[in-house]
mmCIF file of N, CA and C in Angstrom:
data_model
loop_
_atom_site.group_PDB
_atom_site.id
_atom_site.type_symbol
_atom_site.label_atom_id
_atom_site.label_comp_id
_atom_site.label_asym_id
_atom_site.label_seq_id
_atom_site.Cartn_x
_atom_site.Cartn_y
_atom_site.Cartn_z
ATOM 1 N N MET A 80 188.566 77.234 220.259
ATOM 2 C CA MET A 80 187.284 77.507 220.331
ATOM 3 C C MET A 80 187.305 78.005 218.662
ATOM 4 N N ARG A 81 186.171 76.466 218.252
ATOM 5 C CA ARG A 81 185.453 77.142 216.769
ATOM 6 C C ARG A 81 184.946 78.437 216.849
ATOM 7 N N ASP A 82 184.947 79.339 215.726
ATOM 8 C CA ASP A 82 184.435 80.028 215.062
ATOM 9 C C ASP A 82 183.213 80.375 214.671
ATOM 10 N N GLN A 83 182.292 80.061 214.881
ATOM 11 C CA GLN A 83 180.852 79.745 214.185
ATOM 12 C C GLN A 83 179.835 81.126 214.070
ATOM 13 N N HIS A 84 179.738 81.051 212.612
ATOM 14 C CA HIS A 84 178.566 82.376 211.832
ATOM 15 C C HIS A 84 177.499 81.741 211.393
ATOM 16 N N GLU A 85 176.270 82.194 211.120
ATOM 17 C CA GLU A 85 175.342 81.543 211.068
ATOM 18 C C GLU A 85 174.947 82.646 210.145
ATOM 19 N N HIS A 86 175.372 82.992 209.020
ATOM 20 C CA HIS A 86 174.986 84.057 208.050
ATOM 21 C C HIS A 86 175.479 83.663 206.807
ATOM 22 N N ALA A 87 174.975 83.320 205.091
ATOM 23 C CA ALA A 87 174.801 83.065 204.296
ATOM 24 C C ALA A 87 175.904 83.768 203.472
ATOM 25 N N HIS A 88 176.736 82.988 202.709
ATOM 26 C CA HIS A 88 178.245 83.161 202.159
ATOM 27 C C HIS A 88 177.637 83.872 200.839
ATOM 28 N N VAL A 89 177.620 84.546 200.027
ATOM 29 C CA VAL A 89 176.808 84.680 199.131
ATOM 30 C C VAL A 89 178.161 84.757 197.560
ATOM 31 N N ALA A 90 177.773 83.804 197.378
ATOM 32 C CA ALA A 90 178.883 83.706 195.613
ATOM 33 C C ALA A 90 178.940 85.424 194.576
ATOM 34 N N ARG A 91 179.513 85.710 194.908
ATOM 35 C CA ARG A 91 179.798 86.746 193.595
ATOM 36 C C ARG A 91 180.667 86.419 192.414
ATOM 37 N N PRO A 92 179.783 86.653 191.210
ATOM 38 C CA PRO A 92 179.546 86.343 190.135
ATOM 39 C C PRO A 92 181.451 87.337 190.055
ATOM 40 N N LEU A 93 181.874 86.100 188.763
ATOM 41 C CA LEU A 93 183.317 85.860 188.255
ATOM 42 C C LEU A 93 183.359 87.335 187.248
ATOM 43 N N GLN A 94 184.558 88.238 188.498
ATOM 44 C CA GLN A 94 184.557 89.232 187.164
ATOM 45 C C GLN A 94 186.013 89.289 186.131
ATOM 46 N N ARG A 95 185.840 89.600 184.940
ATOM 47 C CA ARG A 95 186.105 89.778 183.679
ATOM 48 C C ARG A 95 187.208 89.803 184.156
ATOM 49 N N GLY A 96 188.461 89.890 183.738
ATOM 50 C CA GLY A 96 189.409 91.124 183.756
ATOM 51 C C GLY A 96 188.896 92.547 182.077
ATOM 52 N N ARG A 97 190.324 93.185 182.056
ATOM 53 C CA ARG A 97 190.250 93.738 181.006
ATOM 54 C C ARG A 97 191.375 92.847 179.395
ATOM 55 N N ASN A 98 191.666 91.940 179.674
ATOM 56 C CA ASN A 98 192.471 91.317 178.738
ATOM 57 C C ASN A 98 191.871 90.172 177.990
ATOM 58 N N TRP A 99 191.701 89.898 177.392
ATOM 59 C CA TRP A 99 191.384 88.650 176.809
ATOM 60 C C TRP A 99 191.606 87.290 177.774
ATOM 61 N N PRO A 100 190.634 86.837 177.452
ATOM 62 C CA PRO A 100 190.478 85.830 178.734
ATOM 63 C C PRO A 100 190.820 84.207 177.776
ATOM 64 N N GLY A 101 190.704 84.365 176.454
ATOM 65 C CA GLY A 101 191.156 83.112 175.455
ATOM 66 C C GLY A 101 192.040 82.343 175.900
ATOM 67 N N PRO A 102 192.355 81.013 175.668
ATOM 68 C CA PRO A 102 193.382 79.954 175.612
ATOM 69 C C PRO A 102 194.266 80.404 174.442
ATOM 70 N N TRP A 103 195.263 80.719 175.109
ATOM 71 C CA TRP A 103 196.840 81.032 174.534
ATOM 72 C C TRP A 103 197.815 80.593 174.995
ATOM 73 N N ARG A 104 199.317 79.779 174.083
ATOM 74 C CA ARG A 104 200.097 79.016 174.123
ATOM 75 C C ARG A 104 201.185 79.827 174.524
ATOM 76 N N LYS A 105 201.743 79.602 175.631
ATOM 77 C CA LYS A 105 202.681 80.716 176.870
ATOM 78 C C LYS A 105 203.778 80.300 176.708
ATOM 79 N N THR A 106 204.641 80.967 175.243
ATOM 80 C CA THR A 106 205.639 80.512 174.552
ATOM 81 C C THR A 106 206.450 81.904 175.980
ATOM 82 N N PRO A 107 207.784 82.089 174.856
ATOM 83 C CA PRO A 107 208.681 82.877 176.246
ATOM 84 C C PRO A 107 208.146 84.050 175.583
ATOM 85 N N GLY A 108 208.312 84.685 174.308
ATOM 86 C CA GLY A 108 207.396 85.684 173.418
ATOM 87 C C GLY A 108 206.369 86.036 174.070
ATOM 88 N N ARG A 109 205.738 84.920 173.299
ATOM 89 C CA ARG A 109 204.041 85.703 174.294
ATOM 90 C C ARG A 109 204.425 86.599 175.745
ATOM 91 N N LEU A 110 204.903 85.301 176.427
ATOM 92 C CA LEU A 110 204.687 86.054 177.725
ATOM 93 C C LEU A 110 205.506 87.129 177.746
ATOM 94 N N LEU A 111 206.375 87.347 177.694
ATOM 95 C CA LEU A 111 207.890 88.924 177.219
ATOM 96 C C LEU A 111 206.181 89.725 176.586
ATOM 97 N N GLY A 112 205.445 89.226 175.855
ATOM 98 C CA GLY A 112 204.759 91.078 175.277
ATOM 99 C C GLY A 112 203.879 90.969 175.825
ATOM 100 N N THR A 113 202.727 90.253 176.572
ATOM 101 C CA THR A 113 201.901 90.433 177.379
ATOM 102 C C THR A 113 202.275 91.287 179.022
ATOM 103 N N SER A 114 203.383 90.343 178.854
ATOM 104 C CA SER A 114 203.642 90.870 180.846
ATOM 105 C C SER A 114 204.248 92.370 180.059
ATOM 106 N N LEU A 115 204.755 92.704 179.140
ATOM 107 C CA LEU A 115 204.951 94.867 178.693
ATOM 108 C C LEU A 115 203.764 95.254 178.409
ATOM 109 N N VAL A 116 202.750 94.872 177.863
ATOM 110 C CA VAL A 116 201.504 95.146 177.332
ATOM 111 C C VAL A 116 201.068 95.259 178.880
ATOM 112 N N ARG A 117 200.654 94.724 180.033
ATOM 113 C CA ARG A 117 200.553 94.627 181.208
ATOM 114 C C ARG A 117 200.722 95.392 181.701
ATOM 115 N N PHE A 118 202.141 95.679 182.100
ATOM 116 C CA PHE A 118 203.147 96.041 182.951
ATOM 117 C C PHE A 118 202.950 97.827 182.469
ATOM 118 N N TYR A 119 202.527 97.772 181.172
ATOM 119 C CA TYR A 119 201.640 98.933 181.106
ATOM 120 C C TYR A 119 200.587 99.490 181.301
ATOM 121 N N GLN A 120 199.221 98.678 180.724
ATOM 122 C CA GLN A 120 198.158 98.550 181.699
ATOM 123 C C GLN A 120 198.002 99.666 183.040
ATOM 124 N N LEU A 121 198.949 98.642 183.705
ATOM 125 C CA LEU A 121 199.090 98.497 185.449
ATOM 126 C C LEU A 121 199.599 100.460 185.647
ATOM 127 N N THR A 122 200.986 100.415 185.335
ATOM 128 C CA THR A 122 201.778 101.495 185.386
ATOM 129 C C THR A 122 201.310 103.192 184.443
ATOM 130 N N LEU A 123 201.645 102.920 183.600
ATOM 131 C CA LEU A 123 201.442 104.142 182.566
ATOM 132 C C LEU A 123 200.383 104.700 181.620
ATOM 133 N N SER A 124 199.280 104.325 181.441
ATOM 134 C CA SER A 124 198.394 104.342 180.663
ATOM 135 C C SER A 124 197.468 104.857 181.867
ATOM 136 N N GLY A 125 197.015 105.270 183.224
ATOM 137 C CA GLY A 125 196.965 106.504 183.687
ATOM 138 C C GLY A 125 197.134 107.423 183.830
ATOM 139 N N PHE A 126 198.610 107.648 183.649
ATOM 140 C CA PHE A 126 199.128 109.037 182.833
ATOM 141 C C PHE A 126 198.808 109.513 181.392
ATOM 142 N N VAL A 127 198.741 108.727 180.454
ATOM 143 C CA VAL A 127 198.061 108.559 179.167
ATOM 144 C C VAL A 127 196.509 109.360 179.346
ATOM 145 N N GLY A 128 195.558 108.602 179.988
ATOM 146 C CA GLY A 128 194.145 108.828 179.861
ATOM 147 C C GLY A 128 194.035 108.052 179.219
ATOM 148 N N ASN A 129 192.006 108.004 179.383
ATOM 149 C CA ASN A 129 191.435 106.973 179.025
ATOM 150 C C ASN A 129 190.624 107.703 177.471
ATOM 151 N N SER A 130 191.440 107.459 176.855
ATOM 152 C CA SER A 130 191.039 108.346 175.493
ATOM 153 C C SER A 130 191.822 108.055 174.019
ATOM 154 N N CYS A 131 190.922 106.112 173.734
ATOM 155 C CA CYS A 131 191.433 105.705 173.108
ATOM 156 C C CYS A 131 190.043 105.599 172.129
ATOM 157 N N ARG A 132 190.278 105.576 170.804
ATOM 158 C CA ARG A 132 188.875 106.174 169.836
ATOM 159 C C ARG A 132 188.755 104.695 169.776
ATOM 160 N N HIS A 133 189.060 103.721 170.430
ATOM 161 C CA HIS A 133 188.874 101.907 169.598
ATOM 162 C C HIS A 133 188.386 101.462 170.328
ATOM 163 N N LEU A 134 187.045 100.181 170.894
ATOM 164 C CA LEU A 134 187.336 98.998 171.205
ATOM 165 C C LEU A 134 187.620 97.957 170.826
ATOM 166 N N PRO A 135 188.550 96.935 171.214
ATOM 167 C CA PRO A 135 188.776 97.124 172.754
ATOM 168 C C PRO A 135 189.822 98.055 172.396
ATOM 169 N N THR A 136 190.743 98.789 173.662
ATOM 170 C CA THR A 136 191.555 99.492 173.239
ATOM 171 C C THR A 136 192.515 99.425 173.048
ATOM 172 N N CYS A 137 193.895 100.361 172.471
ATOM 173 C CA CYS A 137 194.942 99.760 172.074
ATOM 174 C C CYS A 137 195.484 98.927 172.965
ATOM 175 N N SER A 138 196.242 98.949 174.134
ATOM 176 C CA SER A 138 196.398 98.266 174.547
ATOM 177 C C SER A 138 195.530 96.489 174.705
ATOM 178 N N GLU A 139 194.722 96.164 175.179
ATOM 179 C CA GLU A 139 193.719 95.475 175.293
ATOM 180 C C GLU A 139 194.104 94.766 174.280
ATOM 181 N N TYR A 140 193.900 95.259 172.715
ATOM 182 C CA TYR A 140 194.350 94.736 171.271
ATOM 183 C C TYR A 140 195.712 94.417 171.350
ATOM 184 N N ALA A 141 196.474 94.441 172.037
ATOM 185 C CA ALA A 141 198.090 94.915 171.538
ATOM 186 C C ALA A 141 198.232 93.271 173.273
ATOM 187 N N HIS A 142 197.284 93.247 173.401
ATOM 188 C CA HIS A 142 197.587 92.125 174.545
ATOM 189 C C HIS A 142 196.826 90.560 173.948
ATOM 190 N N GLU A 143 195.502 91.208 173.045
ATOM 191 C CA GLU A 143 195.150 89.961 172.680
ATOM 192 C C GLU A 143 195.974 89.447 171.633
ATOM 193 N N ALA A 144 196.305 90.616 170.909
ATOM 194 C CA ALA A 144 196.685 90.347 169.457
ATOM 195 C C ALA A 144 198.410 89.415 169.483
ATOM 196 N N ILE A 145 199.114 89.782 170.698
ATOM 197 C CA ILE A 145 200.434 88.572 171.006
ATOM 198 C C ILE A 145 199.608 87.586 171.475
ATOM 199 N N ALA A 146 198.351 87.710 172.241
ATOM 200 C CA ALA A 146 198.483 86.897 172.872
ATOM 201 C C ALA A 146 198.336 85.229 171.641
ATOM 202 N N ARG A 147 197.441 85.326 170.569
ATOM 203 C CA ARG A 147 196.849 85.091 169.872
ATOM 204 C C ARG A 147 197.633 84.673 168.620
ATOM 205 N N HIS A 148 198.453 86.146 168.283
ATOM 206 C CA HIS A 148 199.397 85.410 167.366
ATOM 207 C C HIS A 148 201.195 85.726 167.400
ATOM 208 N N GLY A 149 201.305 85.639 168.571
ATOM 209 C CA GLY A 149 203.090 85.627 168.713
ATOM 210 C C GLY A 149 202.895 87.019 169.110
ATOM 211 N N LEU A 150 204.768 87.113 169.427
ATOM 212 C CA LEU A 150 205.277 88.016 169.776
ATOM 213 C C LEU A 150 205.358 89.304 168.403
ATOM 214 N N TRP A 151 205.899 88.603 167.250
ATOM 215 C CA TRP A 151 206.087 89.458 166.270
ATOM 216 C C TRP A 151 205.252 89.728 165.217
ATOM 217 N N ALA A 152 204.035 88.992 165.266
ATOM 218 C CA ALA A 152 203.537 89.896 164.899
ATOM 219 C C ALA A 152 202.506 90.310 165.368
ATOM 220 N N GLY A 153 202.237 89.403 167.241
ATOM 221 C CA GLY A 153 200.848 90.289 167.030
ATOM 222 C C GLY A 153 201.801 92.143 168.006
ATOM 223 N N GLY A 154 202.936 91.531 168.096
ATOM 224 C CA GLY A 154 203.234 93.008 168.181
ATOM 225 C C GLY A 154 203.793 93.969 167.186
ATOM 226 N N TRP A 155 203.487 93.789 165.918
ATOM 227 C CA TRP A 155 203.677 94.343 164.445
ATOM 228 C C TRP A 155 201.966 95.038 164.503
ATOM 229 N N MET A 156 201.126 94.149 164.540
ATOM 230 C CA MET A 156 199.307 94.126 165.308
ATOM 231 C C MET A 156 199.727 95.643 166.359
ATOM 232 N N GLY A 157 199.568 95.489 167.114
ATOM 233 C CA GLY A 157 199.574 96.665 168.572
ATOM 234 C C GLY A 157 199.803 97.873 167.550
ATOM 235 N N LEU A 158 201.139 98.769 167.584
ATOM 236 C CA LEU A 158 201.959 99.001 167.352
ATOM 237 C C LEU A 158 201.119 99.701 166.022
ATOM 238 N N PHE A 159 200.693 98.636 164.964
ATOM 239 C CA PHE A 159 199.754 99.439 164.153
ATOM 240 C C PHE A 159 198.680 100.704 164.564
ATOM 241 N N ARG A 160 198.064 99.877 165.253
ATOM 242 C CA ARG A 160 197.420 99.993 165.927
ATOM 243 C C ARG A 160 196.944 101.008 166.521
ATOM 244 N N VAL A 161 198.235 101.141 167.613
ATOM 245 C CA VAL A 161 198.435 102.681 168.390
ATOM 246 C C VAL A 161 198.292 103.737 167.341
ATOM 247 N N LEU A 162 199.448 103.190 166.514
ATOM 248 C CA LEU A 162 199.352 104.597 164.910
ATOM 249 C C LEU A 162 198.058 105.002 164.655
ATOM 250 N N ARG A 163 197.576 104.024 164.404
ATOM 251 C CA ARG A 163 196.059 104.568 163.593
ATOM 252 C C ARG A 163 195.199 105.654 164.852
ATOM 253 N N CYS A 164 195.179 105.393 165.911
ATOM 254 C CA CYS A 164 194.494 105.618 167.209
ATOM 255 C C CYS A 164 195.202 107.405 167.310
ATOM 256 N N GLY A 165 195.392 108.594 165.829
ATOM 257 C CA GLY A 165 195.108 109.176 165.964
ATOM 258 C C GLY A 165 194.430 110.398 166.059
ATOM 259 N N PRO A 166 194.449 112.004 165.849
ATOM 260 C CA PRO A 166 193.420 112.482 165.725
ATOM 261 C C PRO A 166 193.335 112.186 164.318
ATOM 262 N N PHE A 167 193.575 112.367 162.780
ATOM 263 C CA PHE A 167 193.215 111.471 161.598
ATOM 264 C C PHE A 167 192.649 110.124 160.762
ATOM 265 N N GLY A 168 193.202 108.952 162.109
ATOM 266 C CA GLY A 168 192.547 107.567 162.345
ATOM 267 C C GLY A 168 191.862 107.228 162.459
ATOM 268 N N THR A 169 191.850 105.968 162.229
ATOM 269 C CA THR A 169 190.507 105.157 162.754
ATOM 270 C C THR A 169 189.686 105.372 164.083
ATOM 271 N N HIS A 170 188.702 104.468 163.375
ATOM 272 C CA HIS A 170 187.672 104.730 165.167
ATOM 273 C C HIS A 170 186.730 103.416 165.170
ATOM 274 N N GLY A 171 186.106 102.930 166.434
ATOM 275 C CA GLY A 171 185.023 101.674 166.673
ATOM 276 C C GLY A 171 185.328 100.972 166.767
ATOM 277 N N ILE A 172 185.035 99.689 166.946
ATOM 278 C CA ILE A 172 184.997 98.359 167.095
ATOM 279 C C ILE A 172 186.135 97.228 165.952
ATOM 280 N N ASP A 173 187.299 97.103 166.604
ATOM 281 C CA ASP A 173 188.327 96.725 165.863
ATOM 282 C C ASP A 173 188.955 95.608 166.491
ATOM 283 N N ARG A 174 188.801 94.575 166.466
ATOM 284 C CA ARG A 174 188.475 93.544 166.658
ATOM 285 C C ARG A 174 189.921 92.350 165.657
ATOM 286 N N VAL A 175 191.081 92.442 166.943
ATOM 287 C CA VAL A 175 191.480 91.042 166.553
ATOM 288 C C VAL A 175 191.254 89.769 165.405
ATOM 289 N N PRO A 176 191.303 89.939 164.865
ATOM 290 C CA PRO A 176 191.647 88.466 163.534
ATOM 291 C C PRO A 176 191.790 87.191 164.260
ATOM 292 N N GLU A 177 190.574 86.116 163.901
ATOM 293 C CA GLU A 177 191.622 84.908 165.175
ATOM 294 C C GLU A 177 192.790 84.465 164.326
ATOM 295 N N VAL A 178 192.389 84.701 163.192
ATOM 296 C CA VAL A 178 193.243 83.661 162.308
ATOM 297 C C VAL A 178 193.445 84.522 161.098
ATOM 298 N N LEU A 179 194.774 84.351 160.783
ATOM 299 C CA LEU A 179 195.719 85.546 159.727
ATOM 300 C C LEU A 179 195.599 85.413 158.959
ATOM 301 N N ALA A 180 195.584 85.735 157.398
ATOM 302 C CA ALA A 180 195.394 85.475 156.023
ATOM 303 C C ALA A 180 196.886 84.762 155.205
ATOM 304 N N ASP A 181 197.003 83.984 154.153
ATOM 305 C CA ASP A 181 198.755 83.468 154.060
ATOM 306 C C ASP A 181 199.647 85.475 154.355
ATOM 307 N N ARG A 182 198.699 86.177 153.360
ATOM 308 C CA ARG A 182 199.530 86.938 152.835
ATOM 309 C C ARG A 182 200.837 87.751 154.301
ATOM 310 N N TYR A 183 199.800 86.985 155.086
ATOM 311 C CA TYR A 183 200.677 88.322 156.034
ATOM 312 C C TYR A 183 202.202 87.294 156.811
ATOM 313 N N VAL A 184 202.528 87.771 156.427
ATOM 314 C CA VAL A 184 203.998 85.939 156.858
ATOM 315 C C VAL A 184 205.293 86.802 157.316
ATOM 316 N N TRP A 185 206.285 85.927 158.539
ATOM 317 C CA TRP A 185 207.043 87.830 159.356
ATOM 318 C C TRP A 185 207.651 88.341 158.245
ATOM 319 N N PHE A 186 207.996 88.318 157.375
ATOM 320 C CA PHE A 186 208.922 88.466 156.432
ATOM 321 C C PHE A 186 208.839 89.835 155.590
ATOM 322 N N THR A 187 207.190 90.432 156.033
ATOM 323 C CA THR A 187 206.534 91.571 155.772
ATOM 324 C C THR A 187 205.810 92.212 156.700
ATOM 325 N N PRO A 188 206.105 92.326 157.760
ATOM 326 C CA PRO A 188 206.130 93.113 159.160
ATOM 327 C C PRO A 188 204.745 94.999 158.336
ATOM 328 N N TRP A 189 205.048 95.174 156.975
ATOM 329 C CA TRP A 189 204.257 96.527 156.817
ATOM 330 C C TRP A 189 203.070 95.931 156.678
ATOM 331 N N ARG A 190 202.530 94.178 155.885
ATOM 332 C CA ARG A 190 201.131 94.221 155.968
ATOM 333 C C ARG A 190 200.261 94.015 156.689
ATOM 334 N N TYR A 191 200.343 93.855 158.137
ATOM 335 C CA TYR A 191 199.825 93.742 159.168
ATOM 336 C C TYR A 191 199.244 95.500 159.555
ATOM 337 N N TRP A 192 199.585 96.108 158.584
ATOM 338 C CA TRP A 192 198.999 97.785 158.517
ATOM 339 C C TRP A 192 197.524 97.804 158.630
ATOM 340 N N ARG A 193 197.252 97.131 157.856
ATOM 341 C CA ARG A 193 196.461 96.432 156.748
ATOM 342 C C ARG A 193 194.813 96.437 157.194
ATOM 343 N N ILE A 194 194.955 94.960 159.160
ATOM 344 C CA ILE A 194 194.589 94.837 159.258
ATOM 345 C C ILE A 194 193.984 95.299 160.310
ATOM 346 N N GLY A 195 192.354 95.316 160.819
ATOM 347 C CA GLY A 195 191.419 96.670 160.657
ATOM 348 C C GLY A 195 191.731 97.685 160.080
ATOM 349 N N LYS A 196 192.238 97.934 159.062
ATOM 350 C CA LYS A 196 191.348 99.445 158.185
ATOM 351 C C LYS A 196 190.377 98.843 157.610
ATOM 352 N N LYS A 197 189.232 99.487 157.477
ATOM 353 C CA LYS A 197 188.516 99.559 156.317
ATOM 354 C C LYS A 197 188.915 99.527 154.948
ATOM 355 N N ARG A 198 188.088 98.932 154.624
ATOM 356 C CA ARG A 198 188.683 99.180 152.670
ATOM 357 C C ARG A 198 186.977 98.932 151.761
ATOM 358 N N SER A 199 186.212 99.896 151.470
ATOM 359 C CA SER A 199 185.150 99.275 150.676
ATOM 360 C C SER A 199 184.298 98.672 151.578
ATOM 361 N N GLY A 200 183.997 99.377 152.775
ATOM 362 C CA GLY A 200 183.014 98.426 153.547
ATOM 363 C C GLY A 200 182.834 97.183 153.965
ATOM 364 N N ARG A 201 184.556 96.746 154.000
ATOM 365 C CA ARG A 201 184.998 95.278 154.633
ATOM 366 C C ARG A 201 185.692 95.407 155.063
ATOM 367 N N GLU A 202 186.230 95.002 156.453
ATOM 368 C CA GLU A 202 187.717 94.798 157.125
ATOM 369 C C GLU A 202 187.961 93.803 156.334
ATOM 370 N N SER A 203 189.687 93.855 156.322
ATOM 371 C CA SER A 203 190.790 93.250 155.890
ATOM 372 C C SER A 203 191.281 92.504 156.463
#
């Protein structure tokens, strides 16, 4: 017997996830880093609460930074973003840079602290 029905199927709009949907190289380090961030989002994030002072949230920022720039650079950017999220830290819209400047090299991770901080009216 065939099951026939006469109602129309309505196509639902695609729902975008909470993380950056852009294309990124699926290297082992990036997969590990984004998986750890996603694990945090699905488990511990509910206990911490939704109190991030930035947009996108710190975990979304870390996911995008790791996906775009790799585990080392993106991990440092995500860590420094979480550290800036304290009571006396920054707030507002803080996007991950599409391309890192030449001064951000792997052997100077402390320089990633400046990404997203506002200095003299412009973002660095």
